[in-house]
Structures are given as structure tokens and as C-alpha cells.
mmCIF file of C-alpha atoms and ligand atoms in Angstrom:
data_model
loop_
_atom_site.group_PDB
_atom_site.id
_atom_site.type_symbol
_atom_site.label_atom_id
_atom_site.label_comp_id
_atom_site.label_asym_id
_atom_site.label_seq_id
_atom_site.Cartn_x
_atom_site.Cartn_y
_atom_site.Cartn_z
ATOM 1 C CA MET A 1 -5.019 23.728 -1.383
ATOM 2 C CA SER A 2 -6.351 26.962 -1.862
ATOM 3 C CA ASN A 3 -8.392 28.905 0.692
ATOM 4 C CA ALA A 4 -10.050 31.836 0.860
ATOM 5 C CA THR A 5 -7.909 34.329 -0.100
ATOM 6 C CA GLY A 6 -6.603 32.122 -3.368
ATOM 7 C CA THR A 7 -3.225 31.087 -1.859
ATOM 8 C CA SER A 8 -1.758 27.433 -1.809
ATOM 9 C CA THR A 9 -0.685 25.761 0.868
ATOM 10 C CA ARG A 10 3.692 24.731 -0.129
ATOM 11 C CA ILE A 11 4.152 20.841 0.664
ATOM 12 C CA ASP A 12 7.323 20.411 2.408
ATOM 13 C CA ILE A 13 10.641 18.835 1.531
ATOM 14 C CA THR A 14 13.491 17.671 3.250
ATOM 15 C CA PRO A 15 16.483 16.593 1.267
ATOM 16 C CA LEU A 16 17.944 13.153 2.572
ATOM 17 C CA ALA A 17 21.442 13.052 0.842
ATOM 18 C CA GLY A 18 23.806 15.528 -1.092
ATOM 19 C CA GLU A 19 22.280 13.878 -4.865
ATOM 20 C CA ILE A 20 19.430 12.526 -4.641
ATOM 21 C CA GLY A 21 16.131 11.785 -2.287
ATOM 22 C CA ALA A 22 13.622 14.237 -0.305
ATOM 23 C CA VAL A 23 11.171 13.637 2.231
ATOM 24 C CA ILE A 24 7.621 15.100 0.786
ATOM 25 C CA SER A 25 4.749 15.955 3.638
ATOM 26 C CA GLY A 26 2.011 18.209 3.509
ATOM 27 C CA VAL A 27 0.439 15.498 0.833
ATOM 28 C CA ALA A 28 -2.172 12.821 1.258
ATOM 29 C CA ALA A 29 -1.865 11.153 -2.145
ATOM 30 C CA ALA A 30 -5.783 9.754 -1.470
ATOM 31 C CA ALA A 31 -7.039 13.030 -0.502
ATOM 32 C CA PRO A 32 -7.066 13.523 -3.187
ATOM 33 C CA PRO A 33 -4.329 16.803 -3.591
ATOM 34 C CA ASP A 34 -5.349 19.653 -6.415
ATOM 35 C CA ASP A 35 -3.578 21.224 -9.082
ATOM 36 C CA GLU A 36 -1.365 23.126 -7.566
ATOM 37 C CA THR A 37 0.113 20.436 -4.783
ATOM 38 C CA ILE A 38 0.528 17.969 -8.021
ATOM 39 C CA ALA A 39 2.500 20.280 -9.614
ATOM 40 C CA GLN A 40 4.838 21.051 -6.668
ATOM 41 C CA VAL A 41 5.270 17.422 -6.192
ATOM 42 C CA ARG A 42 6.394 16.716 -9.546
ATOM 43 C CA GLN A 43 8.709 19.577 -9.530
ATOM 44 C CA ALA A 44 10.002 18.186 -5.870
ATOM 45 C CA LEU A 45 10.365 15.010 -7.978
ATOM 46 C CA LEU A 46 12.100 15.931 -10.803
ATOM 47 C CA GLU A 47 14.309 18.069 -8.566
ATOM 48 C CA HIS A 48 15.238 15.149 -6.193
ATOM 49 C CA LYS A 49 14.606 12.614 -8.283
ATOM 50 C CA VAL A 50 13.089 9.793 -5.723
ATOM 51 C CA ILE A 51 10.805 11.423 -2.970
ATOM 52 C CA PHE A 52 9.195 9.752 -0.078
ATOM 53 C CA LEU A 53 6.109 10.433 1.429
ATOM 54 C CA ARG A 54 4.977 8.639 4.895
ATOM 55 C CA ASP A 55 1.629 7.663 6.254
ATOM 56 C CA GLN A 56 -0.117 7.160 3.147
ATOM 57 C CA ARG A 57 -3.320 5.734 3.227
ATOM 58 C CA LEU A 58 -3.399 3.783 -0.050
ATOM 59 C CA ASP A 59 -4.887 1.025 -1.984
ATOM 60 C CA TYR A 60 -5.402 0.053 -5.751
ATOM 61 C CA PRO A 61 -7.749 2.145 -6.579
ATOM 62 C CA THR A 62 -6.637 5.031 -5.152
ATOM 63 C CA GLN A 63 -2.488 4.329 -5.914
ATOM 64 C CA VAL A 64 -4.146 4.246 -9.823
ATOM 65 C CA ALA A 65 -5.963 7.506 -9.106
ATOM 66 C CA PHE A 66 -2.607 9.322 -7.584
ATOM 67 C CA ALA A 67 -0.111 8.111 -10.252
ATOM 68 C CA ARG A 68 -2.892 9.290 -13.372
ATOM 69 C CA ARG A 69 -2.170 12.414 -11.958
ATOM 70 C CA PHE A 70 1.323 12.282 -13.395
ATOM 71 C CA GLY A 71 0.444 11.201 -16.670
ATOM 72 C CA PRO A 72 -1.263 8.063 -18.588
ATOM 73 C CA LEU A 73 -0.134 4.667 -16.932
ATOM 74 C CA THR A 74 1.057 1.642 -18.600
ATOM 75 C CA LEU A 75 -0.082 -1.856 -17.665
ATOM 76 C CA GLY A 76 1.813 -3.557 -14.450
ATOM 77 C CA HIS A 77 4.417 -5.785 -16.337
ATOM 78 C CA PRO A 78 5.133 -6.373 -20.174
ATOM 79 C CA THR A 79 5.618 -10.015 -18.984
ATOM 80 C CA LEU A 80 4.673 -10.711 -15.528
ATOM 81 C CA ALA A 81 0.875 -10.938 -14.941
ATOM 82 C CA SER A 82 -0.822 -8.844 -12.709
ATOM 83 C CA PRO A 83 -3.295 -9.646 -9.674
ATOM 84 C CA PRO A 84 -6.600 -10.528 -11.264
ATOM 85 C CA GLY A 85 -8.842 -7.270 -11.649
ATOM 86 C CA GLN A 86 -5.555 -4.964 -10.974
ATOM 87 C CA PRO A 87 -3.913 -4.971 -14.536
ATOM 88 C CA LEU A 88 -1.796 -1.503 -13.910
ATOM 89 C CA LEU A 89 -0.556 -3.490 -10.808
ATOM 90 C CA GLU A 90 2.961 -5.185 -10.152
ATOM 91 C CA GLU A 91 3.689 -7.206 -7.084
ATOM 92 C CA ILE A 92 7.095 -6.885 -6.128
ATOM 93 C CA ASP A 93 6.503 -9.463 -3.342
ATOM 94 C CA SER A 94 8.939 -12.116 -2.180
ATOM 95 C CA SER A 95 6.934 -14.818 -1.537
ATOM 96 C CA LYS A 96 6.189 -14.745 -5.086
ATOM 97 C CA GLY A 97 9.825 -14.654 -6.176
ATOM 98 C CA VAL A 98 10.251 -11.510 -6.907
ATOM 99 C CA ARG A 99 13.322 -9.772 -5.472
ATOM 100 C CA ALA A 100 15.055 -6.815 -8.064
ATOM 101 C CA ASN A 101 18.102 -6.845 -6.208
ATOM 102 C CA ASN A 102 20.624 -5.790 -8.915
ATOM 103 C CA TRP A 103 20.907 -1.932 -10.058
ATOM 104 C CA HIS A 104 18.855 -1.463 -13.165
ATOM 105 C CA THR A 105 15.867 1.282 -13.973
ATOM 106 C CA ASP A 106 12.511 -0.141 -14.880
ATOM 107 C CA VAL A 107 11.795 -1.252 -18.514
ATOM 108 C CA THR A 108 14.799 -0.329 -21.157
ATOM 109 C CA PHE A 109 14.302 -3.447 -22.173
ATOM 110 C CA LEU A 110 11.401 -1.354 -23.853
ATOM 111 C CA ASP A 111 11.906 1.368 -26.411
ATOM 112 C CA ARG A 112 9.643 3.784 -23.691
ATOM 113 C CA PRO A 113 10.411 2.816 -20.090
ATOM 114 C CA PRO A 114 8.188 4.340 -17.560
ATOM 115 C CA ALA A 115 8.516 8.003 -16.561
ATOM 116 C CA PHE A 116 7.954 7.325 -12.949
ATOM 117 C CA THR A 117 7.400 4.737 -10.474
ATOM 118 C CA LEU A 118 5.008 4.752 -7.878
ATOM 119 C CA LEU A 119 6.003 2.433 -5.136
ATOM 120 C CA ARG A 120 3.685 1.722 -2.107
ATOM 121 C CA ALA A 121 5.333 -0.405 0.661
ATOM 122 C CA VAL A 122 2.608 -3.090 1.729
ATOM 123 C CA VAL A 123 4.277 -5.578 4.019
ATOM 124 C CA ILE A 124 8.109 -5.035 5.345
ATOM 125 C CA PRO A 125 10.013 -7.425 6.925
ATOM 126 C CA PRO A 126 11.269 -6.998 10.628
ATOM 127 C CA VAL A 127 14.786 -5.935 10.088
ATOM 128 C CA GLY A 128 16.353 -5.580 6.071
ATOM 129 C CA GLY A 129 14.892 -4.811 2.696
ATOM 130 C CA ASP A 130 15.491 -1.551 2.399
ATOM 131 C CA THR A 131 15.994 0.185 -1.204
ATOM 132 C CA ILE A 132 18.991 2.385 -2.757
ATOM 133 C CA TRP A 133 18.337 4.659 -5.617
ATOM 134 C CA ALA A 134 21.077 6.149 -7.270
ATOM 135 C CA ASN A 135 21.232 9.641 -9.635
ATOM 136 C CA THR A 136 21.962 8.929 -13.105
ATOM 137 C CA VAL A 137 22.372 12.616 -13.822
ATOM 138 C CA THR A 138 24.674 13.440 -11.237
ATOM 139 C CA ALA A 139 26.642 11.022 -11.800
ATOM 140 C CA TYR A 140 26.705 11.916 -15.750
ATOM 141 C CA ASP A 141 28.118 15.258 -14.842
ATOM 142 C CA SER A 142 30.828 13.956 -12.615
ATOM 143 C CA LEU A 143 32.417 11.803 -15.522
ATOM 144 C CA PRO A 144 35.895 12.514 -16.102
ATOM 145 C CA ASP A 145 35.686 14.550 -19.537
ATOM 146 C CA GLU A 146 36.922 11.796 -21.942
ATOM 147 C CA LEU A 147 34.204 9.383 -20.623
ATOM 148 C CA ARG A 148 31.514 11.825 -21.069
ATOM 149 C CA ASP A 149 32.449 12.652 -24.445
ATOM 150 C CA LEU A 150 32.521 8.379 -25.047
ATOM 151 C CA ALA A 151 29.444 8.102 -23.333
ATOM 152 C CA ASP A 152 27.437 10.717 -25.554
ATOM 153 C CA ARG A 153 27.861 8.596 -28.540
ATOM 154 C CA LEU A 154 27.678 5.254 -27.347
ATOM 155 C CA ARG A 155 24.556 3.246 -27.874
ATOM 156 C CA ILE A 156 23.707 -0.019 -26.039
ATOM 157 C CA VAL A 157 21.210 -2.722 -26.292
ATOM 158 C CA HIS A 158 18.885 -3.432 -22.998
ATOM 159 C CA THR A 159 17.108 -7.108 -22.995
ATOM 160 C CA ASN A 160 14.941 -8.612 -20.229
ATOM 161 C CA ALA A 161 16.325 -11.800 -21.371
ATOM 162 C CA TYR A 162 19.881 -11.823 -19.015
ATOM 163 C CA ASP A 163 21.061 -11.040 -15.625
ATOM 164 C CA TYR A 164 17.876 -9.824 -13.477
ATOM 165 C CA ALA A 165 15.656 -12.931 -15.306
ATOM 166 C CA ALA A 166 18.849 -15.366 -14.266
ATOM 167 C CA VAL A 167 18.735 -18.255 -12.158
ATOM 168 C CA THR A 168 22.303 -17.163 -11.010
ATOM 169 C CA GLY A 169 22.653 -18.804 -7.375
ATOM 170 C CA ARG A 170 22.279 -22.537 -6.253
ATOM 171 C CA GLU A 171 19.344 -21.245 -3.567
ATOM 172 C CA GLU A 172 17.419 -19.599 -6.453
ATOM 173 C CA ARG A 173 18.074 -22.575 -8.559
ATOM 174 C CA ALA A 174 16.644 -24.713 -5.736
ATOM 175 C CA ASP A 175 13.798 -22.436 -5.985
ATOM 176 C CA PRO A 176 10.839 -23.449 -7.713
ATOM 177 C CA VAL A 177 8.640 -20.326 -6.849
ATOM 178 C CA LEU A 178 11.874 -17.851 -8.011
ATOM 179 C CA ALA A 179 12.386 -20.271 -11.322
ATOM 180 C CA GLU A 180 8.921 -20.078 -12.486
ATOM 181 C CA LYS A 181 8.950 -16.409 -11.864
ATOM 182 C CA ARG A 182 11.860 -15.788 -13.717
ATOM 183 C CA ARG A 183 10.934 -17.836 -16.563
ATOM 184 C CA GLU A 184 7.715 -15.837 -16.928
ATOM 185 C CA PHE A 185 10.015 -12.546 -17.091
ATOM 186 C CA VAL A 186 11.343 -13.796 -20.023
ATOM 187 C CA SER A 187 8.388 -15.476 -21.474
ATOM 188 C CA THR A 188 8.293 -12.765 -24.089
ATOM 189 C CA VAL A 189 11.946 -11.968 -25.233
ATOM 190 C CA TYR A 190 12.361 -7.610 -25.857
ATOM 191 C CA GLN A 191 15.066 -6.047 -26.994
ATOM 192 C CA THR A 192 15.897 -1.794 -27.566
ATOM 193 C CA GLU A 193 18.889 -0.160 -28.430
ATOM 194 C CA HIS A 194 19.199 3.285 -26.702
ATOM 195 C CA PRO A 195 21.307 5.918 -26.309
ATOM 196 C CA ALA A 196 24.111 5.155 -23.156
ATOM 197 C CA VAL A 197 23.063 9.281 -22.160
ATOM 198 C CA ARG A 198 19.548 10.538 -22.645
ATOM 199 C CA VAL A 199 18.349 14.133 -22.425
ATOM 200 C CA HIS A 200 15.313 14.833 -19.980
ATOM 201 C CA PRO A 201 12.566 15.950 -22.247
ATOM 202 C CA GLU A 202 11.326 17.595 -19.212
ATOM 203 C CA THR A 203 14.349 19.085 -17.128
ATOM 204 C CA GLY A 204 17.273 18.870 -20.275
ATOM 205 C CA GLU A 205 19.211 17.440 -18.264
ATOM 206 C CA ARG A 206 21.311 14.556 -19.827
ATOM 207 C CA SER A 207 21.555 11.700 -17.690
ATOM 208 C CA LEU A 208 23.000 8.038 -18.226
ATOM 209 C CA LEU A 209 20.938 4.978 -19.276
ATOM 210 C CA LEU A 210 22.343 1.795 -18.275
ATOM 211 C CA GLY A 211 21.347 -0.933 -15.578
ATOM 212 C CA GLY A 212 20.921 -4.414 -15.140
ATOM 213 C CA PHE A 213 19.504 -4.514 -19.028
ATOM 214 C CA ALA A 214 21.912 -3.010 -20.598
ATOM 215 C CA ARG A 215 24.172 -5.780 -22.148
ATOM 216 C CA THR A 216 26.216 -4.971 -25.662
ATOM 217 C CA ILE A 217 27.870 -1.276 -27.023
ATOM 218 C CA ASP A 218 26.596 -0.995 -30.478
ATOM 219 C CA GLY A 219 29.774 -1.444 -32.115
ATOM 220 C CA TYR A 220 31.883 -3.325 -29.031
ATOM 221 C CA GLY A 221 32.554 -6.948 -28.697
ATOM 222 C CA PRO A 222 30.628 -9.189 -26.214
ATOM 223 C CA GLN A 223 34.168 -8.487 -23.496
ATOM 224 C CA ALA A 224 34.511 -5.030 -24.080
ATOM 225 C CA SER A 225 30.965 -4.094 -23.919
ATOM 226 C CA ARG A 226 31.269 -5.748 -20.135
ATOM 227 C CA ASP A 227 34.121 -4.125 -19.220
ATOM 228 C CA LEU A 228 32.899 -0.327 -20.768
ATOM 229 C CA ILE A 229 29.137 -1.333 -19.214
ATOM 230 C CA ARG A 230 30.855 -1.784 -15.752
ATOM 231 C CA ILE A 231 32.956 1.400 -15.585
ATOM 232 C CA LEU A 232 29.694 3.210 -15.867
ATOM 233 C CA GLN A 233 27.702 1.207 -13.528
ATOM 234 C CA ASP A 234 30.230 1.725 -10.986
ATOM 235 C CA HIS A 235 30.103 5.529 -11.275
ATOM 236 C CA ILE A 236 26.725 5.795 -11.417
ATOM 237 C CA THR A 237 26.284 2.999 -8.195
ATOM 238 C CA ARG A 238 28.879 5.872 -6.071
ATOM 239 C CA PRO A 239 27.614 6.048 -2.834
ATOM 240 C CA GLU A 240 28.002 9.307 -3.674
ATOM 241 C CA HIS A 241 25.569 9.240 -6.182
ATOM 242 C CA THR A 242 22.527 7.065 -3.945
ATOM 243 C CA VAL A 243 20.458 7.424 -1.481
ATOM 244 C CA ARG A 244 18.865 4.362 1.337
ATOM 245 C CA TRP A 245 15.381 3.913 2.771
ATOM 246 C CA GLN A 246 14.304 2.063 5.030
ATOM 247 C CA TRP A 247 10.802 1.468 4.538
ATOM 248 C CA ARG A 248 7.702 2.125 6.538
ATOM 249 C CA VAL A 249 4.134 -0.206 6.206
ATOM 250 C CA GLY A 250 2.341 3.470 4.276
ATOM 251 C CA ASP A 251 5.017 4.939 2.600
ATOM 252 C CA LEU A 252 5.345 5.558 -1.035
ATOM 253 C CA ALA A 253 8.036 6.124 -3.033
ATOM 254 C CA ILE A 254 7.835 7.670 -6.578
ATOM 255 C CA TRP A 255 10.774 8.174 -8.706
ATOM 256 C CA ASP A 256 11.739 9.464 -12.157
ATOM 257 C CA ASN A 257 12.950 5.964 -13.663
ATOM 258 C CA ARG A 258 14.735 8.683 -16.592
ATOM 259 C CA ALA A 259 16.735 10.083 -14.262
ATOM 260 C CA THR A 260 17.718 7.004 -11.601
ATOM 261 C CA GLN A 261 18.505 3.823 -10.664
ATOM 262 C CA HIS A 262 17.685 1.151 -7.975
ATOM 263 C CA TYR A 263 18.632 -1.687 -6.402
ATOM 264 C CA ALA A 264 16.288 -3.674 -3.794
ATOM 265 C CA ILE A 265 18.417 -4.772 -1.487
ATOM 266 C CA PHE A 266 18.059 -9.198 -0.300
ATOM 267 C CA ASP A 267 18.803 -8.936 3.146
ATOM 268 C CA TYR A 268 15.356 -10.365 4.976
ATOM 269 C CA GLY A 269 16.131 -14.300 4.076
ATOM 270 C CA THR A 270 12.577 -15.882 4.562
ATOM 271 C CA ALA A 271 10.530 -13.372 5.437
ATOM 272 C CA HIS A 272 7.685 -11.627 3.884
ATOM 273 C CA ARG A 273 8.509 -8.180 1.616
ATOM 274 C CA ARG A 274 5.776 -6.926 -0.312
ATOM 275 C CA GLY A 275 5.556 -3.287 -2.277
ATOM 276 C CA GLU A 276 2.874 -2.622 -4.661
ATOM 277 C CA ARG A 277 3.683 -0.821 -7.669
ATOM 278 C CA VAL A 278 2.160 1.371 -10.117
ATOM 279 C CA THR A 279 4.126 3.364 -13.146
ATOM 280 C CA VAL A 280 3.483 6.119 -15.479
ATOM 281 C CA ALA A 281 3.952 5.854 -19.367
ATOM 282 C CA GLY A 282 7.233 6.919 -20.744
ATOM 283 C CA PRO A 283 8.358 8.800 -23.885
ATOM 284 C CA VAL A 284 10.954 7.210 -26.445
ATOM 285 C CA PRO A 285 14.495 8.255 -24.911
ATOM 286 C CA VAL A 286 16.409 10.611 -27.118
ATOM 287 C CA GLY A 287 20.236 11.097 -26.951
ATOM 288 C CA VAL A 288 22.316 14.018 -27.159
ATOM 289 C CA ASP A 289 22.508 13.612 -31.089
ATOM 290 C CA GLY A 290 18.943 13.718 -31.090
ATOM 291 C CA ARG A 291 18.618 10.282 -32.126
ATOM 292 C CA PRO A 292 15.627 8.035 -30.408
ATOM 293 C CA SER A 293 15.850 4.542 -28.934
ATOM 294 C CA VAL A 294 15.062 1.895 -31.332
ATOM 295 C CA PRO A 295 13.316 -0.968 -30.662
ATOM 296 C CA LEU A 296 14.942 -4.419 -32.331
ATOM 297 C CA THR A 297 12.621 -7.720 -30.979
ATOM 298 C CA GLY A 298 9.345 -7.875 -29.138
ATOM 299 C CA GLU A 299 5.764 -6.157 -29.479
ATOM 300 C CA ALA A 300 4.758 -3.768 -26.905
ATOM 301 C CA SER A 301 1.494 -2.119 -27.468
ATOM 302 C CA ALA A 302 -0.243 -4.052 -25.111
ATOM 303 C CA TYR A 303 1.613 -2.746 -22.417
ATOM 304 C CA TYR A 304 0.643 0.978 -23.800
ATOM 305 C CA ALA A 305 -2.729 0.129 -24.106
ATOM 306 C CA GLY A 306 -3.567 0.375 -20.074
ATOM 307 C CA ALA A 307 -2.465 4.222 -20.571
ATOM 308 C CA ALA A 308 -6.084 5.499 -20.278
HETATM 309 FE FE1 FE2 B 401 12.171 -1.960 -10.401
#
């Protein structure tokens, strides 16, 4: 914030792991912060990929207002209904069948996945329910040369109709809330072809664009697609590329969805866990050869129409 001499307060940044994640202090998201503070937060976000702000007193209007400082917003989700009167919110609520316990980048089944996700912890289990993020830039940079050259040329089809949405376990099949949520998740099927490596529009960094919605590689059969995606995914999610966050109520996590994957650990049984998520619209990804992502199936203009 500016004082009488025109200088600004620097935010405090404490890195959490070697490759990704930092705690930011000195920012009250609801205040609202001045433009210089927002610029510092954005810079920290681009550098550390996921940042955490403790003890934030946010509600829906103030979370939305803070998120808008980083760009136009999307609707809460392309297929999942938002709470009444809160169209820009997605509820990540265990009691409503939302878990997200697989590795993914948000909404990559569309041709414009969000740039940033802002997730606020509202209810946290007594133990468990941590989230892990992986840095897809350092993952790319540390690939063996031959694999990196190959990845640069791959195009991968992402869809919401598999994995994340699948009813996979016996308990899940027996849980009608979970089964209904997963039906809603695939109520419109989307497919998008993305480059396996995208060039970040703000930093110029190259990152791997895969995650749980990545299904088939252009020019490869189903078995080879699965095997090659598995090799790249295993590399991305190596512990060296990750940070793990133990939530407290009031925490706000913000991640660069163009440079990360994440996994919400489901280890809290029937305990309640609720997060509230708002997303900043992102551009169409572009590969190292300059080719953009291509939407194949599904109409998503309404999702971006919330971008006011
Ligand atoms: Fe997510």
C-alpha cells in the first residue's frame, strides 16, 4: 500500500518447497489491496505456481471481487450447477459428492482452461484432506532430452467423460450422491485437442499439459496413448516437483492452472470437507510450434459468458 512518500509495502513470500509453493503474508484479500500489492501477488504466483494466504476473511462477493483483480472470471463450472445466486462459484464439497482425488489441471477438457484458480477453505476435516500441487514447468525442464523433444510434438485429446467422472470403486457405486454428481459432471461431453507442451503466455516457460482428462495421443492407439501419458504423468507427479498443503479454515490458495496439476487427498472418510472455488478465464493454449488447442466436441460459450 502506498504511504505519503509514495513507497509501497512489500508482501512477504516464504517458499515451502524447492520447486513450488509459497506462503504470502501481508495481504488482506478482502481489504481490498491496492494495484501494486496485486501486481506483487501476481508476480509471486507466476514464480511459485501456487501461493497460500492464511486467515482470510472472505465470502462469495469478496472472493469474486479479489479474483477479478487477476482477470475476467468464468462461471463456476462448465457442467456442475453453482449454488443459487452464486453463478461464479464451484462448491468442492464432500457432502455433495465432489472429491477431485486424482491428478488434474482444472477444466482441460475445454479449449480455454482457467488461468488461475482461487480456492477458499470453508470446512476442513479434523485430520486429512490435504491438497498436493505439482509444478509442470520444472517437470518439463527435467525430462530426459529425448522425451522432451518427443513431448514438444505430441497433441493430446482431453475429455471430461473419463477418469475423474468415472464411478470406479465399489463404495462409490453404492453412494448415490457421488454417482449423481458424476452423472452431472458428464451431462455435456467435451473434447479438446491440446499440445502436450504449452508455452506460458506470461512467462514464456514451457510446461506439460496433461492430467486426468488427457486420454489419447494423436497418432497413437489406446494402449500406447495410455502408456506414454502414464510415463509423462509419473514424471510430473514425482515428489520433487510437488508441495503439500495442510488446510486451515480461512486459507486461500491461488494456483497458476497453466503451470500446475493438483490432487485433493481423500483420506477423511465421512468427515465434511468444503472448499469454494472461483476461476479466472485463461487463453487458448499454444504449443511450441505455435499451434493452438482445438475444441473438438461440446459448446462452452456460456462458461466464459460469466467473464464480466
Ligand atoms: Fe481441481
